[in-house]
Amino acid sequence: MKHDLRIIGYITFAIFILLWINQLFSGIKLYENEKTQWKIHVDSIIDNNIKALSLSDIHPDPVPTFVQLDSLLHGSTHYPVHFVIQQIDSSGLELFHYSRNRENTAKMIHAKAYPIADTPGEVLLVHYNFPFAYLLEKSWQDMLAIVALTLLLVFGLLYLSHAQQHLSRLQEQMIKQVVHDWKTPLSSISTLAELVERKSIAPEDEQGLKKIHLIQEEANRLKIGSQQLLKTLSGLAHLQINRSEFNLKDELLALLEKQRLANHGQKDLQLQLRYLVESETAYVSHFYLLGAIQNLLDNAVKYSGKAPHVTVICYQKRGTLVIEVRDNGVGIPKKQQKHIFNKYYQVNKGEPAHGKKGYGLGLNYVYNVVKAHKGKITVNSTPGKGSTFTIYISKWRKK
Ligand code: ADP
């Protein structure tokens, strides 16, 4: 049913476009026809009026004859026509030019050349325009139809694109909500699996332990996958954040603790928090801001070799909350620094850092989160020495 409706929609749209193209072509044809009719009409007026004049009178002074011809021509048509009268010699050179308003002949139509008696090769040429008023009077219905169809098409397309955007936003919001809601059950599964491992399974029960580890691994995979999906979606649309007041210092300490646990002793990791802000609470998005800092921490560890020293420093600068994440890692070359917040950008694409796959989405996510807080993020990095990512948020306190 849904597909049928879509096909009917496409067919209607295609018919509409064909109608519009057809109307446009008939409009062009109509324009050419009317122009030909106009030429026949004006040429006969010029013919009649020139017959009433004696062209040899233009020697030695052509002005009186040309003024007379010009007013005769203007008197014979009630449309706003501009006439240009030229006297041209046998080599095609203009000898005299007459027009009321110094019009340019480039886009004008011209009548046949009238030979000037007594002077062989010399001709008189009359140019005139195709007035829009004539076209409007003759074919206003067709022009109206073209304009109406064009407007309909433009508004139709604008409406469709607006409706499509609205639908995508709704879908995105829904997916985000669902994925976000997975967080708690996944954490419960991990915690419970840990509990079962410690309390209900004997250390020598290899099979039992294997199964529990499998549950933990799968839950972890789902967690990483859902985080990745959230990052992608957050980069797609304008991020909407909900602020709440919470203890930032405690949450940062918990983040570092989580990072320490996730390391499983693989690297010689040193993590430190220097919290220098007077107030321990902040009014920001708990989910997104902590997610962004988590990303910076993940990167700091990922891109810092075997012994990462990562420090998170929080302080206040002229009322603005500043959060720095410093590492002693590989650093980022100057040239690449301006691109790293772009979606899918990776400094060494195809060479995952220590086997960890990346998608070039993390920093784009951080950037969008900071932007949604009306803040700023900068990077200061020296290849071989380390990097510092700094987040500035000026509105971080509840009023
Ligand atoms: P990825 O999934 O590749 O880590 P990110 O968007 O998080 O994507 O980072 C983009 C690129 O920036 C990375 O590929 C990496 O080269 C570089 N980068 C990010 N953080 C750091 C860091 N702390 N030290 C060195 N390079 C970094």
Short mmCIF file of C-alpha atoms and ligand atoms in Angstrom, two decimals:
data_model
loop_
_atom_site.label_atom_id
_atom_site.label_comp_id
_atom_site.label_asym_id
_atom_site.label_seq_id
_atom_site.Cartn_x
_atom_site.Cartn_y
_atom_site.Cartn_z
CA MET A 1 0.00 0.00 0.00
CA LYS A 2 2.78 2.41 1.02
CA HIS A 3 4.75 1.53 -2.14
CA ASP A 4 1.64 1.94 -4.33
CA LEU A 5 1.09 5.42 -2.95
CA ARG A 6 4.70 6.31 -3.57
CA ILE A 7 4.50 5.11 -7.19
CA ILE A 8 1.29 7.11 -7.73
CA GLY A 9 3.09 10.12 -6.24
CA TYR A 10 6.06 9.70 -8.61
CA ILE A 11 3.77 9.29 -11.63
CA THR A 12 1.76 12.40 -10.70
CA PHE A 13 4.96 14.35 -10.25
CA ALA A 14 6.32 13.12 -13.62
CA ILE A 15 3.04 14.08 -15.37
CA PHE A 16 3.19 17.48 -13.74
CA ILE A 17 6.79 18.05 -14.89
CA LEU A 18 5.85 16.94 -18.44
CA LEU A 19 2.88 19.34 -18.42
CA TRP A 20 5.14 22.13 -17.27
CA ILE A 21 7.77 21.37 -19.94
CA ASN A 22 5.02 21.20 -22.57
CA GLN A 23 3.63 24.54 -21.42
CA LEU A 24 7.10 26.04 -21.48
CA PHE A 25 7.77 24.88 -25.05
CA SER A 26 4.38 26.09 -26.26
CA GLY A 27 5.18 29.38 -24.51
CA ILE A 28 8.45 29.70 -26.48
CA LYS A 29 6.60 28.84 -29.72
CA LEU A 30 3.91 31.36 -28.92
CA TYR A 31 6.54 34.04 -28.31
CA GLU A 32 8.16 33.36 -31.69
CA ASN A 33 4.74 33.41 -33.46
CA GLU A 34 3.72 36.66 -31.85
CA LYS A 35 7.08 38.17 -32.72
CA THR A 36 6.57 37.21 -36.40
CA GLN A 37 3.06 38.70 -36.34
CA TRP A 38 4.45 41.86 -34.80
CA LYS A 39 7.14 42.11 -37.47
CA ILE A 40 4.57 41.79 -40.28
CA HIS A 41 2.42 44.44 -38.60
CA VAL A 42 5.19 47.00 -37.98
CA ASP A 43 6.90 46.39 -41.34
CA SER A 44 3.67 47.30 -43.14
CA ILE A 45 3.39 50.49 -41.03
CA ILE A 46 7.00 51.43 -41.92
CA ASP A 47 6.33 50.63 -45.58
CA ASN A 48 3.27 52.86 -45.75
CA ASN A 49 4.91 55.78 -43.98
CA ILE A 50 8.10 55.64 -46.02
CA LYS A 51 6.05 55.70 -49.22
CA ALA A 52 4.47 58.95 -48.03
CA LEU A 53 7.93 60.54 -47.75
CA SER A 54 10.43 61.54 -50.34
CA LEU A 55 13.70 59.91 -49.23
CA SER A 56 15.89 62.02 -51.51
CA ASP A 57 14.99 64.96 -49.20
CA ILE A 58 17.44 63.70 -46.64
CA HIS A 59 20.29 65.40 -48.53
CA PRO A 60 22.03 67.50 -47.35
CA ASP A 61 20.31 67.55 -43.88
CA PRO A 62 18.51 64.30 -42.88
CA VAL A 63 17.18 65.56 -39.51
CA PRO A 64 13.80 67.03 -40.65
CA THR A 65 12.94 63.90 -42.70
CA PHE A 66 13.91 61.53 -39.86
CA VAL A 67 11.96 63.53 -37.25
CA GLN A 68 8.95 63.48 -39.55
CA LEU A 69 9.26 59.69 -40.14
CA ASP A 70 9.72 59.05 -36.44
CA SER A 71 6.54 60.93 -35.47
CA LEU A 72 4.58 59.27 -38.29
CA LEU A 73 5.67 55.85 -37.01
CA HIS A 74 4.87 56.68 -33.39
CA GLY A 75 1.47 57.99 -34.47
CA SER A 76 0.66 54.75 -36.31
CA THR A 77 1.00 52.31 -33.41
CA HIS A 78 -0.48 52.51 -29.93
CA TYR A 79 2.16 50.24 -28.32
CA PRO A 80 5.29 51.57 -26.56
CA VAL A 81 7.64 51.15 -29.52
CA HIS A 82 11.14 52.56 -29.79
CA PHE A 83 12.33 53.35 -33.30
CA VAL A 84 15.91 53.83 -34.45
CA ILE A 85 16.47 55.19 -37.94
CA GLN A 86 19.86 54.78 -39.61
CA GLN A 87 21.34 56.16 -42.84
CA ILE A 88 23.94 53.66 -44.08
CA ASP A 89 26.38 54.05 -46.97
CA SER A 90 27.31 51.43 -49.61
CA SER A 91 30.16 50.04 -47.45
CA GLY A 92 27.79 49.45 -44.49
CA LEU A 93 29.04 52.45 -42.50
CA GLU A 94 26.52 54.42 -40.48
CA LEU A 95 26.27 58.02 -41.78
CA PHE A 96 23.45 59.17 -39.55
CA HIS A 97 21.59 57.77 -36.56
CA TYR A 98 18.29 59.02 -35.19
CA SER A 99 16.41 57.85 -32.10
CA ARG A 100 14.42 59.58 -29.37
CA ASN A 101 16.22 57.95 -26.48
CA ARG A 102 19.55 56.74 -27.91
CA GLU A 103 18.40 53.08 -27.94
CA ASN A 104 20.78 50.27 -28.72
CA THR A 105 19.87 48.35 -31.89
CA ALA A 106 21.56 45.10 -30.79
CA LYS A 107 18.35 43.43 -29.53
CA MET A 108 15.97 45.11 -31.96
CA ILE A 109 14.16 43.78 -35.02
CA HIS A 110 14.74 45.65 -38.28
CA ALA A 111 12.63 46.27 -41.36
CA LYS A 112 13.96 45.81 -44.92
CA ALA A 113 16.49 48.36 -46.14
CA TYR A 114 15.00 51.23 -48.20
CA PRO A 115 17.27 52.58 -50.98
CA ILE A 116 17.79 56.34 -50.97
CA ALA A 117 17.22 57.74 -54.43
CA ASP A 118 20.07 59.82 -56.03
CA THR A 119 22.77 58.09 -53.95
CA PRO A 120 23.46 54.55 -55.16
CA GLY A 121 24.20 52.02 -52.38
CA GLU A 122 22.91 54.26 -49.61
CA VAL A 123 20.03 52.84 -47.59
CA LEU A 124 17.70 53.74 -44.77
CA LEU A 125 17.17 51.16 -42.05
CA VAL A 126 14.47 51.26 -39.35
CA HIS A 127 14.90 49.25 -36.14
CA TYR A 128 12.18 48.65 -33.58
CA ASN A 129 11.60 46.58 -30.43
CA PHE A 130 9.07 43.88 -29.60
CA PRO A 131 7.03 45.46 -26.77
CA PHE A 132 6.06 43.28 -23.84
CA ALA A 133 2.65 45.03 -23.75
CA TYR A 134 1.85 43.57 -27.20
CA LEU A 135 2.79 40.04 -26.08
CA LEU A 136 0.78 40.45 -22.87
CA GLU A 137 -2.31 41.68 -24.71
CA LYS A 138 -2.18 38.85 -27.24
CA SER A 139 -1.41 35.93 -24.97
CA TRP A 140 -1.89 36.81 -21.33
CA GLN A 141 -3.86 33.60 -20.65
CA ASP A 142 -0.96 31.40 -21.81
CA MET A 143 1.56 33.47 -19.87
CA LEU A 144 -0.58 33.26 -16.77
CA ALA A 145 -0.80 29.48 -17.16
CA ILE A 146 3.02 29.20 -17.41
CA VAL A 147 3.57 31.44 -14.37
CA ALA A 148 0.89 29.58 -12.35
CA LEU A 149 2.32 26.17 -13.25
CA THR A 150 5.87 27.32 -12.45
CA LEU A 151 4.76 28.71 -9.07
CA LEU A 152 2.85 25.52 -8.35
CA LEU A 153 5.93 23.47 -9.21
CA VAL A 154 8.24 25.57 -7.03
CA PHE A 155 5.85 25.56 -4.05
CA GLY A 156 5.18 21.85 -4.53
CA LEU A 157 8.91 21.08 -4.45
CA LEU A 158 9.47 23.33 -1.43
CA TYR A 159 6.58 21.68 0.39
CA LEU A 160 7.85 18.19 -0.46
CA SER A 161 11.36 18.96 0.72
CA HIS A 162 9.99 20.52 3.92
CA ALA A 163 7.75 17.50 4.58
CA GLN A 164 10.65 15.15 3.87
CA GLN A 165 12.92 17.02 6.27
CA HIS A 166 10.25 16.95 8.96
CA LEU A 167 9.80 13.21 8.51
CA SER A 168 13.56 12.54 8.65
CA ARG A 169 13.82 14.64 11.80
CA LEU A 170 11.00 12.66 13.43
CA GLN A 171 12.56 9.34 12.42
CA GLU A 172 15.94 10.49 13.70
CA GLN A 173 14.49 11.64 17.02
CA MET A 174 12.74 8.30 17.41
CA ILE A 175 15.85 6.24 16.65
CA LYS A 176 17.87 8.41 19.02
CA GLN A 177 15.35 7.92 21.79
CA VAL A 178 15.24 4.14 21.29
CA VAL A 179 19.03 3.80 21.10
CA HIS A 180 19.40 6.05 24.12
CA ASP A 181 16.96 3.86 26.06
CA TRP A 182 19.16 0.81 25.40
CA LYS A 183 21.82 2.29 27.65
CA THR A 184 20.25 1.27 30.95
CA PRO A 185 19.34 -2.35 30.08
CA LEU A 186 22.77 -2.86 28.53
CA SER A 187 24.49 -1.55 31.64
CA SER A 188 22.28 -3.83 33.78
CA ILE A 189 23.23 -6.84 31.63
CA SER A 190 26.94 -6.04 32.04
CA THR A 191 26.65 -5.48 35.80
CA LEU A 192 24.55 -8.61 36.35
CA ALA A 193 26.91 -10.71 34.24
CA GLU A 194 29.78 -9.47 36.38
CA LEU A 195 27.83 -10.35 39.51
CA VAL A 196 27.05 -13.84 38.24
CA GLU A 197 30.72 -14.29 37.34
CA ARG A 198 31.85 -13.33 40.82
CA LYS A 199 29.14 -14.93 42.96
CA SER A 200 27.56 -17.85 41.13
CA ILE A 201 30.27 -19.41 39.00
CA ALA A 202 33.12 -21.40 40.41
CA PRO A 203 36.56 -20.28 39.14
CA GLU A 204 37.22 -23.78 37.76
CA ASP A 205 33.96 -23.84 35.73
CA GLU A 206 35.59 -22.89 32.40
CA GLN A 207 32.46 -23.37 30.30
CA GLY A 208 30.38 -21.21 32.63
CA LEU A 209 32.99 -18.45 32.61
CA LYS A 210 33.23 -18.57 28.83
CA LYS A 211 29.48 -18.08 28.49
CA ILE A 212 29.46 -15.17 30.92
CA HIS A 213 32.34 -13.48 29.06
CA LEU A 214 30.44 -13.95 25.84
CA ILE A 215 27.41 -12.18 27.34
CA GLN A 216 29.67 -9.34 28.49
CA GLU A 217 31.35 -9.04 25.10
CA GLU A 218 28.05 -9.01 23.22
CA ALA A 219 26.58 -6.39 25.58
CA ASN A 220 29.71 -4.32 25.07
CA ARG A 221 29.44 -4.64 21.30
CA LEU A 222 25.85 -3.43 21.42
CA LYS A 223 26.88 -0.52 23.64
CA ILE A 224 29.63 0.55 21.22
CA GLY A 225 27.33 0.09 18.22
CA SER A 226 24.58 2.19 19.77
CA GLN A 227 27.06 4.91 20.71
CA GLN A 228 28.29 4.93 17.11
CA LEU A 229 24.72 5.21 15.82
CA LEU A 230 23.99 8.09 18.17
CA LYS A 231 27.11 9.87 16.98
CA THR A 232 26.11 9.49 13.34
CA LEU A 233 22.58 10.71 13.96
CA SER A 234 23.78 13.64 16.03
CA GLY A 235 25.94 14.74 13.16
CA LEU A 236 23.01 14.59 10.76
CA ALA A 237 20.64 17.09 12.19
CA HIS A 238 20.65 20.08 14.42
CA LEU A 239 21.26 18.66 17.86
CA GLN A 240 18.61 19.42 20.47
CA ILE A 241 19.94 19.28 24.01
CA ASN A 242 18.22 19.17 27.37
CA ARG A 243 20.14 20.79 30.18
CA SER A 244 20.05 19.64 33.77
CA GLU A 245 22.04 20.54 36.86
CA PHE A 246 24.44 17.87 38.09
CA ASN A 247 27.77 17.47 39.87
CA LEU A 248 30.29 17.88 37.06
CA LYS A 249 33.31 17.06 39.21
CA ASP A 250 31.84 13.71 40.35
CA GLU A 251 30.77 12.81 36.81
CA LEU A 252 34.23 13.59 35.44
CA LEU A 253 35.82 11.45 38.14
CA ALA A 254 33.41 8.63 37.23
CA LEU A 255 34.33 9.03 33.54
CA LEU A 256 38.02 8.69 34.35
CA GLU A 257 37.29 5.65 36.47
CA LYS A 258 35.38 4.05 33.61
CA GLN A 259 38.28 4.80 31.28
CA ARG A 260 40.68 3.17 33.73
CA LEU A 261 38.50 0.03 33.94
CA ALA A 262 38.07 -0.15 30.15
CA ASN A 263 41.85 -0.17 29.78
CA HIS A 264 42.03 -3.65 31.42
CA GLY A 265 45.70 -3.02 32.09
CA GLN A 266 46.48 -3.03 28.35
CA LYS A 267 48.33 0.30 28.45
CA ASP A 268 50.36 1.95 31.17
CA LEU A 269 47.64 4.54 31.63
CA GLN A 270 47.77 7.64 33.84
CA LEU A 271 44.58 9.62 34.18
CA GLN A 272 44.19 12.77 36.23
CA LEU A 273 41.52 15.37 36.93
CA ARG A 274 42.38 18.92 37.99
CA TYR A 275 39.11 20.50 38.92
CA LEU A 276 39.71 24.24 39.56
CA VAL A 277 36.18 25.59 39.26
CA GLU A 278 34.59 26.90 42.46
CA SER A 279 31.21 25.38 41.82
CA GLU A 280 31.05 21.63 41.39
CA THR A 281 27.72 21.71 39.60
CA ALA A 282 27.03 22.63 36.00
CA TYR A 283 23.81 23.21 34.04
CA VAL A 284 24.55 21.46 30.73
CA SER A 285 23.41 18.33 28.88
CA HIS A 286 24.50 15.44 31.08
CA PHE A 287 24.18 12.90 28.28
CA TYR A 288 25.76 14.84 25.43
CA LEU A 289 28.49 16.82 27.20
CA LEU A 290 29.77 13.80 29.12
CA GLY A 291 29.51 11.78 25.89
CA ALA A 292 31.65 14.40 24.15
CA ILE A 293 34.29 14.39 26.93
CA GLN A 294 34.23 10.58 26.84
CA ASN A 295 35.07 10.80 23.13
CA LEU A 296 37.98 13.15 23.78
CA LEU A 297 39.25 10.78 26.48
CA ASP A 298 38.89 7.75 24.17
CA ASN A 299 40.91 9.56 21.50
CA ALA A 300 43.52 10.74 23.99
CA VAL A 301 44.12 7.13 25.07
CA LYS A 302 43.79 5.70 21.56
CA TYR A 303 46.31 8.09 19.98
CA SER A 304 48.89 8.06 22.82
CA GLY A 305 50.99 4.97 22.37
CA LYS A 306 51.76 2.56 25.20
CA ALA A 307 51.92 5.01 28.13
CA PRO A 308 49.20 7.61 27.83
CA HIS A 309 49.23 10.49 30.32
CA VAL A 310 45.86 12.11 30.08
CA THR A 311 44.81 15.11 32.16
CA VAL A 312 41.40 16.73 32.29
CA ILE A 313 41.58 20.30 33.56
CA CYS A 314 38.49 22.32 34.42
CA TYR A 315 38.70 26.02 35.18
CA GLN A 316 36.87 29.26 34.74
CA LYS A 317 37.98 32.08 32.46
CA ARG A 318 36.00 35.32 32.66
CA GLY A 319 32.87 33.41 33.63
CA THR A 320 33.31 30.80 30.91
CA LEU A 321 33.67 27.15 31.81
CA VAL A 322 36.80 25.71 30.21
CA ILE A 323 37.41 21.95 29.95
CA GLU A 324 40.78 20.82 28.62
CA VAL A 325 41.70 17.25 27.69
CA ARG A 326 45.48 16.95 27.38
CA ASP A 327 47.48 13.97 26.20
CA ASN A 328 51.07 13.09 25.40
CA GLY A 329 50.18 11.27 22.18
CA VAL A 330 51.15 11.31 18.52
CA GLY A 331 49.72 14.79 17.94
CA ILE A 332 48.10 16.13 14.78
CA PRO A 333 50.00 17.90 11.97
CA LYS A 334 49.13 21.62 11.68
CA LYS A 335 47.71 21.26 8.16
CA GLN A 336 45.21 18.61 9.23
CA GLN A 337 44.04 20.35 12.39
CA LYS A 338 41.43 22.47 10.61
CA HIS A 339 39.77 19.35 9.13
CA ILE A 340 39.57 17.06 12.14
CA PHE A 341 36.10 18.23 13.21
CA ASN A 342 34.68 17.39 9.80
CA LYS A 343 32.51 14.31 9.49
CA TYR A 344 34.39 11.13 8.44
CA TYR A 345 37.76 12.92 8.51
CA GLN A 346 40.66 10.83 9.74
CA VAL A 347 44.30 11.90 9.79
CA ASN A 348 45.67 8.49 8.84
CA LYS A 349 42.75 6.89 7.08
CA GLY A 350 43.13 3.15 6.79
CA GLU A 351 45.68 2.88 9.58
CA PRO A 352 43.63 2.25 12.71
CA ALA A 353 45.39 3.31 15.89
CA HIS A 354 46.50 0.17 17.68
CA GLY A 355 43.92 -1.98 16.00
CA LYS A 356 40.97 0.16 17.11
CA LYS A 357 38.69 0.95 14.24
CA GLY A 358 37.47 4.51 13.87
CA TYR A 359 34.98 6.18 11.58
CA GLY A 360 36.04 9.82 11.80
CA LEU A 361 32.79 10.63 13.61
CA GLY A 362 33.97 11.20 17.18
CA LEU A 363 35.30 14.73 16.87
CA ASN A 364 32.39 15.77 14.64
CA TYR A 365 30.08 14.56 17.41
CA VAL A 366 32.07 16.56 19.99
CA TYR A 367 31.90 19.63 17.75
CA ASN A 368 28.10 19.32 17.35
CA VAL A 369 27.58 18.85 21.08
CA VAL A 370 29.68 21.93 21.90
CA LYS A 371 27.85 23.91 19.19
CA ALA A 372 24.49 22.86 20.66
CA HIS A 373 25.69 24.33 23.98
CA LYS A 374 26.57 27.55 22.06
CA GLY A 375 30.19 26.91 22.99
CA LYS A 376 33.50 26.64 21.17
CA ILE A 377 36.15 23.94 20.79
CA THR A 378 39.80 24.39 19.84
CA VAL A 379 42.76 22.08 19.35
CA ASN A 380 46.38 22.71 20.12
CA SER A 381 48.69 19.96 19.01
CA THR A 382 52.33 19.26 18.27
CA PRO A 383 53.20 16.07 16.37
CA GLY A 384 55.24 13.76 18.58
CA LYS A 385 54.42 15.68 21.76
CA GLY A 386 50.69 15.59 22.30
CA SER A 387 47.36 17.33 21.91
CA THR A 388 45.06 19.52 23.95
CA PHE A 389 41.39 19.81 23.10
CA THR A 390 39.68 22.75 24.83
CA ILE A 391 35.95 23.21 25.23
CA TYR A 392 34.59 26.65 26.18
CA ILE A 393 31.01 26.97 27.43
CA SER A 394 29.85 30.39 28.55
CA LYS A 395 26.30 29.42 29.55
CA TRP A 396 26.88 26.66 32.08
CA ARG A 397 25.20 27.92 35.24
CA LYS A 398 21.53 27.81 36.08
CA LYS A 399 20.19 31.34 36.42
P1 ADP B 1 38.34 8.41 14.74
O1 ADP B 1 37.16 7.52 14.80
O2 ADP B 1 39.21 8.19 13.56
O3 ADP B 1 39.11 8.45 16.02
P2 ADP B 1 37.68 11.17 15.35
O4 ADP B 1 36.67 12.06 14.71
O5 ADP B 1 37.53 10.90 16.79
O6 ADP B 1 37.69 9.86 14.48
O7 ADP B 1 39.09 11.83 15.11
C1 ADP B 1 39.46 12.27 13.82
C2 ADP B 1 40.95 12.13 13.62
O8 ADP B 1 41.63 13.07 14.46
C3 ADP B 1 41.48 10.78 14.02
O9 ADP B 1 41.48 9.91 12.91
C4 ADP B 1 42.87 11.07 14.53
O10 ADP B 1 43.81 10.97 13.47
C5 ADP B 1 42.83 12.50 14.98
N1 ADP B 1 42.80 12.64 16.44
C6 ADP B 1 41.70 12.78 17.21
N2 ADP B 1 42.04 12.92 18.50
C7 ADP B 1 43.38 12.82 18.56
C8 ADP B 1 44.35 12.88 19.63
N3 ADP B 1 44.00 13.06 20.90
N4 ADP B 1 45.65 12.74 19.27
C9 ADP B 1 46.02 12.59 18.00
N5 ADP B 1 45.18 12.53 16.96
C10 ADP B 1 43.87 12.65 17.23
#
